[in-house]
Short mmCIF file of C-alpha atoms and ligand atoms in Angstrom, two decimals:
data_model
loop_
_atom_site.label_atom_id
_atom_site.label_comp_id
_atom_site.label_asym_id
_atom_site.label_seq_id
_atom_site.Cartn_x
_atom_site.Cartn_y
_atom_site.Cartn_z
CA MET H 1 -19.33 -34.72 48.30
CA LYS H 2 -19.03 -38.99 49.23
CA ASN H 3 -21.98 -41.30 51.55
CA ILE H 4 -24.30 -40.23 49.32
CA GLY H 5 -26.05 -42.72 51.09
CA GLU H 6 -25.63 -40.99 54.93
CA ILE H 7 -26.47 -37.72 53.48
CA VAL H 8 -29.76 -39.13 51.90
CA GLY H 9 -32.55 -38.89 53.43
CA ASN H 10 -30.66 -37.37 56.26
CA PHE H 11 -31.88 -34.29 57.93
CA ASN H 12 -28.94 -33.03 59.06
CA LYS H 13 -26.90 -33.59 56.71
CA ILE H 14 -28.53 -31.61 54.87
CA GLU H 15 -28.00 -28.92 56.80
CA GLU H 16 -24.97 -29.44 56.90
CA LEU H 17 -25.48 -29.73 52.57
CA PHE H 18 -27.59 -25.27 52.90
CA PHE H 19 -24.96 -24.09 55.27
CA GLU H 20 -21.62 -25.65 53.50
CA GLN H 21 -22.26 -26.42 49.98
CA THR H 22 -22.14 -24.46 46.87
CA THR H 23 -25.94 -25.00 45.68
CA GLU H 24 -24.07 -25.83 42.36
CA ASN H 25 -22.42 -28.96 44.30
CA ILE H 26 -26.78 -29.14 45.74
CA ILE H 27 -27.78 -29.40 42.24
CA GLN H 28 -25.84 -31.56 40.88
CA LEU H 29 -26.45 -34.32 43.60
CA ALA H 30 -30.27 -33.83 43.67
CA ASN H 31 -30.03 -34.78 39.98
CA MET H 32 -28.71 -37.82 40.98
CA VAL H 33 -30.69 -38.30 43.25
CA CYS H 34 -32.89 -37.67 40.98
CA SER H 35 -32.41 -39.79 38.06
CA GLU H 36 -31.32 -43.25 40.10
CA ILE H 37 -35.16 -43.00 41.14
CA TYR H 38 -37.24 -41.16 38.51
CA GLY H 39 -35.31 -41.59 35.71
CA GLU H 40 -35.07 -39.16 33.33
CA LYS H 41 -38.95 -39.46 32.78
CA VAL H 42 -41.21 -35.61 33.64
CA PHE H 43 -44.94 -36.72 34.83
CA LEU H 44 -47.95 -34.71 34.03
CA ARG H 45 -50.77 -33.17 35.60
CA GLY H 46 -53.52 -31.43 33.79
CA LEU H 47 -54.00 -28.45 36.22
CA ILE H 48 -57.85 -27.43 36.23
CA GLU H 49 -58.42 -23.53 38.19
CA PHE H 50 -62.16 -23.25 38.14
CA SER H 51 -63.01 -21.22 40.39
CA ASN H 52 -61.69 -18.40 41.73
CA GLN H 53 -63.84 -17.76 44.14
CA CYS H 54 -62.11 -16.97 47.81
CA ASN H 55 -63.30 -16.67 51.20
CA ALA H 56 -59.49 -16.17 52.55
CA ASN H 57 -57.54 -12.48 52.51
CA CYS H 58 -53.81 -13.93 52.28
CA LEU H 59 -51.54 -10.83 51.97
CA TYR H 60 -49.83 -12.94 49.57
CA CYS H 61 -52.56 -13.67 46.96
CA GLY H 62 -53.99 -12.23 43.16
CA ILE H 63 -57.31 -13.22 44.21
CA ARG H 64 -57.80 -12.91 48.02
CA LYS H 65 -61.11 -11.95 48.12
CA GLU H 66 -60.50 -8.19 49.60
CA ASN H 67 -59.17 -7.68 45.72
CA LYS H 68 -61.63 -6.73 43.46
CA ASN H 69 -59.87 -5.75 40.13
CA ILE H 70 -60.46 -8.76 39.10
CA PRO H 71 -63.84 -10.86 38.15
CA ARG H 72 -64.50 -14.17 39.84
CA TYR H 73 -66.00 -17.10 38.78
CA THR H 74 -66.72 -20.56 39.10
CA MET H 75 -66.71 -23.73 36.66
CA THR H 76 -69.55 -26.12 36.39
CA ASN H 77 -69.74 -29.28 37.00
CA GLU H 78 -70.20 -29.99 33.06
CA GLU H 79 -67.97 -27.80 32.18
CA ILE H 80 -65.23 -29.06 34.65
CA PHE H 81 -65.86 -32.32 32.78
CA GLU H 82 -65.28 -31.45 29.67
CA VAL H 83 -61.97 -30.40 29.94
CA VAL H 84 -61.11 -33.06 32.26
CA LYS H 85 -62.38 -35.64 29.15
CA LYS H 86 -60.42 -33.38 26.55
CA GLY H 87 -57.00 -33.70 28.52
CA TYR H 88 -58.00 -37.53 28.65
CA GLU H 89 -57.68 -37.51 25.17
CA SER H 90 -54.78 -35.67 24.71
CA GLY H 91 -53.08 -38.47 27.08
CA LEU H 92 -53.23 -37.40 30.45
CA LYS H 93 -53.64 -39.46 33.40
CA THR H 94 -54.27 -36.80 36.18
CA PHE H 95 -56.38 -34.18 37.11
CA VAL H 96 -55.35 -31.06 38.95
CA LEU H 97 -58.75 -29.94 40.38
CA GLN H 98 -57.43 -26.17 42.32
CA SER H 99 -59.82 -23.53 43.66
CA GLY H 100 -59.56 -19.97 46.17
CA GLU H 101 -61.11 -21.04 49.37
CA ASN H 102 -64.93 -20.75 49.86
CA ASN H 103 -67.71 -23.07 51.23
CA THR H 104 -70.58 -21.49 49.85
CA THR H 105 -69.96 -22.01 45.76
CA LEU H 106 -67.32 -24.81 46.67
CA SER H 107 -69.66 -28.22 49.00
CA HIS H 108 -67.51 -30.36 49.25
CA ARG H 109 -70.41 -32.19 48.51
CA ASN H 110 -70.10 -30.51 44.69
CA LEU H 111 -66.90 -31.46 44.17
CA CYS H 112 -67.92 -34.96 46.44
CA ASN H 113 -70.38 -35.83 43.03
CA LEU H 114 -68.53 -34.24 40.64
CA THR H 115 -65.42 -37.03 41.52
CA THR H 116 -68.10 -39.70 41.13
CA GLU H 117 -69.36 -38.93 37.71
CA ILE H 118 -66.08 -37.57 36.43
CA LYS H 119 -64.94 -41.20 38.35
CA LYS H 120 -67.71 -43.76 36.51
CA HIS H 121 -66.44 -42.60 33.15
CA PHE H 122 -62.51 -42.45 33.31
CA SER H 123 -62.13 -45.00 35.85
CA ASP H 124 -57.82 -45.06 35.33
CA ILE H 125 -57.26 -41.49 35.97
CA ALA H 126 -56.19 -39.49 39.44
CA ILE H 127 -57.66 -36.45 41.29
CA THR H 128 -56.07 -34.52 43.29
CA LEU H 129 -58.05 -31.63 44.88
CA SER H 130 -56.18 -28.22 45.66
CA CYS H 131 -58.85 -25.89 46.97
CA GLY H 132 -57.85 -24.98 50.96
CA TYR H 133 -58.99 -26.65 54.45
CA PHE H 134 -61.71 -29.62 54.89
CA ASN H 135 -62.56 -30.84 58.01
CA LYS H 136 -61.43 -35.07 59.33
CA THR H 137 -65.41 -35.89 58.01
CA GLN H 138 -65.58 -33.58 54.65
CA LEU H 139 -62.17 -35.21 53.86
CA LYS H 140 -63.27 -38.92 54.11
CA ASN H 141 -66.48 -37.80 51.85
CA LEU H 142 -64.43 -36.78 48.98
CA LYS H 143 -61.68 -39.90 49.66
CA ASP H 144 -65.59 -42.60 50.01
CA ALA H 145 -66.11 -40.35 46.82
CA GLY H 146 -62.42 -41.20 44.27
CA VAL H 147 -60.20 -37.61 44.99
CA ASP H 148 -57.02 -39.64 45.53
CA ARG H 149 -54.48 -36.66 45.93
CA TYR H 150 -54.43 -33.70 48.08
CA LEU H 151 -52.41 -31.10 48.13
CA ILE H 152 -52.21 -28.00 50.70
CA ARG H 153 -49.32 -26.16 50.77
CA PHE H 154 -48.49 -24.99 53.90
CA GLU H 155 -46.75 -21.70 52.40
CA VAL H 156 -44.20 -21.36 55.51
CA ALA H 157 -43.18 -23.38 58.54
CA ASP H 158 -42.76 -20.89 60.70
CA GLU H 159 -46.27 -19.57 62.71
CA LYS H 160 -45.95 -15.80 62.75
CA ILE H 161 -44.92 -15.41 59.24
CA TYR H 162 -47.81 -17.98 58.11
CA THR H 163 -49.96 -16.11 60.65
CA TYR H 164 -49.53 -12.34 59.39
CA LEU H 165 -49.50 -13.11 55.67
CA LYS H 166 -53.05 -15.23 56.84
CA ASN H 167 -54.87 -12.89 58.99
CA GLY H 168 -54.60 -14.78 62.31
CA GLU H 169 -55.61 -18.04 60.77
CA LYS H 170 -52.83 -20.99 62.41
CA LEU H 171 -50.61 -23.16 61.17
CA SER H 172 -51.18 -26.41 62.73
CA LYS H 173 -55.11 -26.44 61.42
CA ARG H 174 -53.22 -26.28 57.90
CA ILE H 175 -51.57 -29.23 59.64
CA GLU H 176 -53.81 -30.67 61.11
CA MET H 177 -55.14 -31.42 57.92
CA LEU H 178 -52.34 -32.74 56.32
CA TYR H 179 -52.22 -34.86 59.03
CA ASN H 180 -55.75 -36.54 58.49
CA LEU H 181 -54.65 -36.53 55.07
CA LYS H 182 -52.22 -38.53 55.86
CA GLU H 183 -53.91 -40.76 58.09
CA LEU H 184 -57.01 -41.39 55.65
CA GLY H 185 -54.56 -42.47 53.06
CA PHE H 186 -54.76 -40.00 50.43
CA GLU H 187 -51.62 -39.31 48.34
CA THR H 188 -50.31 -36.22 50.25
CA GLY H 189 -49.11 -33.38 48.98
CA SER H 190 -47.78 -29.63 50.48
CA GLY H 191 -44.93 -27.20 50.28
CA PHE H 192 -44.04 -23.72 50.88
CA MET H 193 -43.43 -20.96 49.00
CA VAL H 194 -39.55 -18.81 48.32
CA GLY H 195 -38.75 -15.55 49.47
CA LEU H 196 -41.69 -14.35 51.04
CA PRO H 197 -40.59 -11.39 53.43
CA GLY H 198 -39.19 -12.21 56.90
CA GLU H 199 -37.29 -15.19 55.65
CA THR H 200 -34.58 -16.78 56.70
CA ASP H 201 -32.17 -18.96 56.50
CA LEU H 202 -33.68 -20.75 59.65
CA VAL H 203 -37.31 -20.08 58.22
CA LEU H 204 -36.57 -21.98 54.83
CA LEU H 205 -34.20 -25.17 57.49
CA GLN H 206 -37.47 -25.37 59.24
CA ASN H 207 -39.85 -25.51 55.92
CA LEU H 208 -37.75 -28.90 55.02
CA LYS H 209 -38.01 -29.99 57.97
CA LEU H 210 -41.61 -30.20 57.74
CA CYS H 211 -41.98 -31.83 55.24
CA TYR H 212 -39.94 -34.18 56.25
CA ASP H 213 -41.45 -34.71 59.34
CA LEU H 214 -44.83 -34.85 57.37
CA ASN H 215 -42.81 -37.54 55.01
CA LEU H 216 -44.69 -36.00 52.30
CA ASP H 217 -45.60 -37.68 48.77
CA MET H 218 -45.67 -34.85 46.36
CA VAL H 219 -44.09 -30.86 47.70
CA GLY H 220 -44.42 -27.84 45.34
CA ILE H 221 -42.34 -25.10 46.45
CA GLY H 222 -42.06 -21.83 44.21
CA PRO H 223 -40.78 -18.62 44.39
CA PHE H 224 -43.55 -15.44 46.09
CA ILE H 225 -44.17 -13.32 43.56
CA PRO H 226 -45.71 -10.04 44.66
CA HIS H 227 -48.19 -8.89 43.27
CA PRO H 228 -49.49 -5.18 42.74
CA ASP H 229 -53.16 -5.71 44.26
CA THR H 230 -52.50 -7.04 47.82
CA PRO H 231 -51.02 -5.69 50.40
CA LEU H 232 -47.15 -7.11 49.81
CA LYS H 233 -46.92 -5.14 46.39
CA ASN H 234 -44.02 -3.92 47.73
CA ALA H 235 -41.88 -6.78 48.63
CA THR H 236 -38.90 -7.76 46.77
CA LEU H 237 -39.42 -10.40 44.17
CA GLN H 238 -35.26 -12.70 45.16
CA PRO H 239 -33.38 -14.31 43.01
CA LEU H 240 -34.75 -18.01 41.06
CA GLU H 241 -30.99 -20.01 42.85
CA LYS H 242 -33.39 -19.72 46.33
CA THR H 243 -35.97 -21.67 44.85
CA LEU H 244 -33.80 -23.94 42.67
CA LYS H 245 -31.65 -24.52 45.49
CA MET H 246 -34.36 -25.25 47.89
CA VAL H 247 -35.51 -28.13 45.42
CA ALA H 248 -32.79 -29.28 45.04
CA LEU H 249 -32.02 -30.06 48.98
CA LEU H 250 -35.85 -30.78 48.55
CA ARG H 251 -35.05 -34.54 46.84
CA ILE H 252 -32.30 -35.55 48.62
CA LEU H 253 -34.33 -35.09 51.38
CA LEU H 254 -37.52 -36.62 50.41
CA PRO H 255 -36.08 -38.69 46.68
CA TYR H 256 -38.75 -40.99 46.72
CA SER H 257 -41.23 -37.55 45.98
CA ASN H 258 -42.90 -36.02 42.98
CA ILE H 259 -41.20 -32.49 42.78
CA PRO H 260 -43.29 -30.52 40.80
CA ALA H 261 -41.04 -27.78 37.92
CA THR H 262 -43.76 -24.43 39.02
CA THR H 263 -45.64 -22.05 36.28
CA ALA H 264 -44.19 -19.21 39.14
CA ALA H 265 -40.84 -20.68 38.63
CA GLY H 266 -41.01 -20.62 34.48
CA SER H 267 -43.00 -17.13 35.31
CA ILE H 268 -39.94 -14.75 36.21
CA ASP H 269 -37.67 -16.78 33.73
CA ILE H 270 -38.10 -18.03 30.76
CA LEU H 271 -36.13 -21.53 31.53
CA GLY H 272 -37.25 -21.45 34.62
CA ARG H 273 -39.10 -24.96 35.12
CA GLU H 274 -37.09 -26.44 32.49
CA LYS H 275 -34.53 -24.87 35.46
CA MET H 276 -36.24 -26.82 38.43
CA LEU H 277 -35.98 -29.84 36.05
CA SER H 278 -32.88 -30.50 35.83
CA SER H 279 -32.08 -29.18 39.90
CA GLY H 280 -34.29 -31.86 40.87
CA ALA H 281 -38.36 -31.94 40.28
CA ASN H 282 -40.05 -34.47 38.16
CA VAL H 283 -43.27 -33.15 37.31
CA LEU H 284 -44.91 -30.11 35.11
CA MET H 285 -48.70 -29.18 35.29
CA PRO H 286 -49.54 -27.01 32.21
CA ASN H 287 -52.54 -25.31 32.55
CA ILE H 288 -55.58 -26.51 30.51
CA THR H 289 -57.84 -24.21 32.19
CA PRO H 290 -60.13 -22.77 29.85
CA ILE H 291 -58.78 -19.62 28.05
CA LYS H 292 -61.46 -16.74 28.97
CA TYR H 293 -61.46 -18.79 33.23
CA LYS H 294 -57.34 -18.94 33.93
CA GLN H 295 -57.31 -15.11 32.80
CA ASN H 296 -58.59 -14.50 35.77
CA TYR H 297 -56.87 -16.76 38.14
CA VAL H 298 -54.04 -15.40 38.46
CA LEU H 299 -51.77 -15.82 41.83
CA TYR H 300 -49.66 -12.98 40.89
CA PRO H 301 -48.55 -11.35 37.83
CA ASN H 302 -47.26 -12.05 35.34
CA LYS H 303 -48.41 -15.97 34.70
CA ILE H 304 -47.56 -17.93 31.68
CA CYS H 305 -49.39 -19.27 29.68
CA ILE H 306 -52.38 -17.29 30.11
CA ASN H 307 -53.41 -16.76 26.56
CA GLU H 308 -52.20 -20.16 25.66
CA ASN H 309 -54.92 -23.44 24.56
CA GLY H 310 -53.63 -25.55 27.03
CA PHE H 311 -53.45 -28.79 25.60
CA GLY H 312 -50.65 -26.68 23.39
CA CYS H 313 -49.20 -26.79 26.04
CA ILE H 314 -48.12 -30.32 26.09
CA LYS H 315 -46.45 -30.11 23.01
CA CYS H 316 -44.36 -26.76 24.33
CA LEU H 317 -44.06 -28.83 27.07
CA GLU H 318 -42.27 -32.12 24.88
CA LYS H 319 -40.06 -29.25 23.49
CA ARG H 320 -38.43 -28.13 26.12
CA VAL H 321 -38.85 -31.65 27.55
CA THR H 322 -36.41 -33.14 25.31
CA ALA H 323 -34.11 -29.53 25.34
CA ILE H 324 -32.95 -31.42 28.96
CA LYS H 325 -32.73 -34.39 27.36
CA LYS H 326 -35.76 -35.67 29.34
CA GLU H 327 -39.12 -37.30 28.70
CA ILE H 328 -42.43 -36.87 29.20
CA SER H 329 -44.33 -39.64 30.68
CA PHE H 330 -47.85 -40.23 30.02
CA GLU H 331 -48.12 -42.29 33.36
CA ILE H 332 -50.70 -42.31 36.38
CA GLY H 333 -47.19 -40.89 37.91
CA THR H 334 -47.89 -42.38 42.07
CA SER H 335 -45.12 -40.60 44.29
CA LYS H 336 -42.76 -43.15 45.10
CA ASN H 337 -43.19 -41.84 48.99
CA PHE H 338 -46.76 -43.08 48.58
CA ASN H 339 -46.32 -47.10 47.12
CA ARG H 340 -43.71 -46.87 49.92
CA ARG H 341 -45.61 -45.88 53.05
CA ILE H 342 -49.03 -47.67 51.49
CA PRO H 343 -47.83 -50.94 49.72
CA LYS H 344 -50.58 -52.85 47.54
N1 LIG Q 1 -57.18 -22.33 47.55
C1 LIG Q 1 -56.32 -23.49 47.72
C2 LIG Q 1 -55.80 -23.22 45.92
C3 LIG Q 1 -54.57 -21.47 46.72
S1 LIG Q 1 -52.96 -21.58 45.71
C4 LIG Q 1 -55.14 -23.20 48.92
O1 LIG Q 1 -54.93 -22.42 50.23
O2 LIG Q 1 -54.88 -23.99 49.24
C5 LIG Q 1 -51.99 -22.10 45.10
C6 LIG Q 1 -50.60 -21.57 45.56
O3 LIG Q 1 -50.40 -20.57 45.38
C7 LIG Q 1 -50.20 -21.45 47.03
O4 LIG Q 1 -50.39 -22.41 47.90
C8 LIG Q 1 -49.38 -20.04 46.52
O5 LIG Q 1 -48.03 -20.70 47.12
C9 LIG Q 1 -49.56 -20.64 45.91
N2 LIG Q 1 -48.95 -18.78 45.58
C10 LIG Q 1 -50.14 -17.84 45.83
N3 LIG Q 1 -49.59 -16.98 45.86
C11 LIG Q 1 -49.01 -16.02 45.20
C12 LIG Q 1 -47.22 -15.07 44.83
N4 LIG Q 1 -48.00 -13.89 44.79
N5 LIG Q 1 -46.35 -15.61 44.50
C13 LIG Q 1 -46.38 -17.08 44.62
N6 LIG Q 1 -47.23 -18.23 44.38
C14 LIG Q 1 -48.79 -18.36 44.98
#
């Protein structure tokens, strides 16, 4: 592959790569781009799945409202604070608070108070939320309270498939929120699942195009894994290679973005996360949710690390990362895409 400079960050060239190059070649290029920009560093984020209460009924998700087979929980602010404190003492500098979508138990006011409290004690950290939809005023309040980053995947860029998977919800609503996040100065993350029912090559390219148009600071993608307690239980699990190709294309398309090696990849292949890190990803998210809760945050089956203490996960990840000749970084790890977009 010649003229790398012409390929990186150029959607038309990415389309050519998608159809004309082998996955192996695409991955090789993605690795070069990743090393050039982030070196061999892998940033860590402490993931706290603080509530599985959800009012949404997404067809793919194990914590959808109609799944009555799981006990529901919401951690108290004190419990969340304690986990952040322990994470901080272990060296973590970024925390991702993730939950279902539920406006009654998860008021944005409460999230504002929680963030203010955490930031009062730990000022040199970044707080990321991943709690579904909020309107612009609510997002402004969250930003003012100290939330730095927000993750909300668009899941799939095809409107018809999106509406089907999300029970009539409109894709434009999430996209509008993503533009609001950017306007309000959040480090903005989104992404999609790979291997959803109805997905074609064209849809995969649409997904990449939307990430590009949104100029995302963070992009999380992972394989869709059918969950037995959902309407999509009989869907076919696609091979991980499909996700690896998409991660590699994303790295070439959005060279400065932070891209996590997701837990879903590690759940369908024991070396799934390492393979993602060797295909352009540069972030890992140890799950530091207390064990008694994480066992009920089952978005998909066979989710890894749910019987382990997340602080042990950090040690395990260090070994895994060293084995692929990369190194864990305890820096705050702001996206270089964000730094370029909003210079200090
Ligand atoms: N409620 C929040 C967070 C959702 S959970 C929100 O709506 O944004 C985080 C991500 O897990 C989802 O965005 C989705 O992409 C992924 N996910 C859910 N079910 C999954 C499944 N069965 N297989 C793989 N990934 C899944």
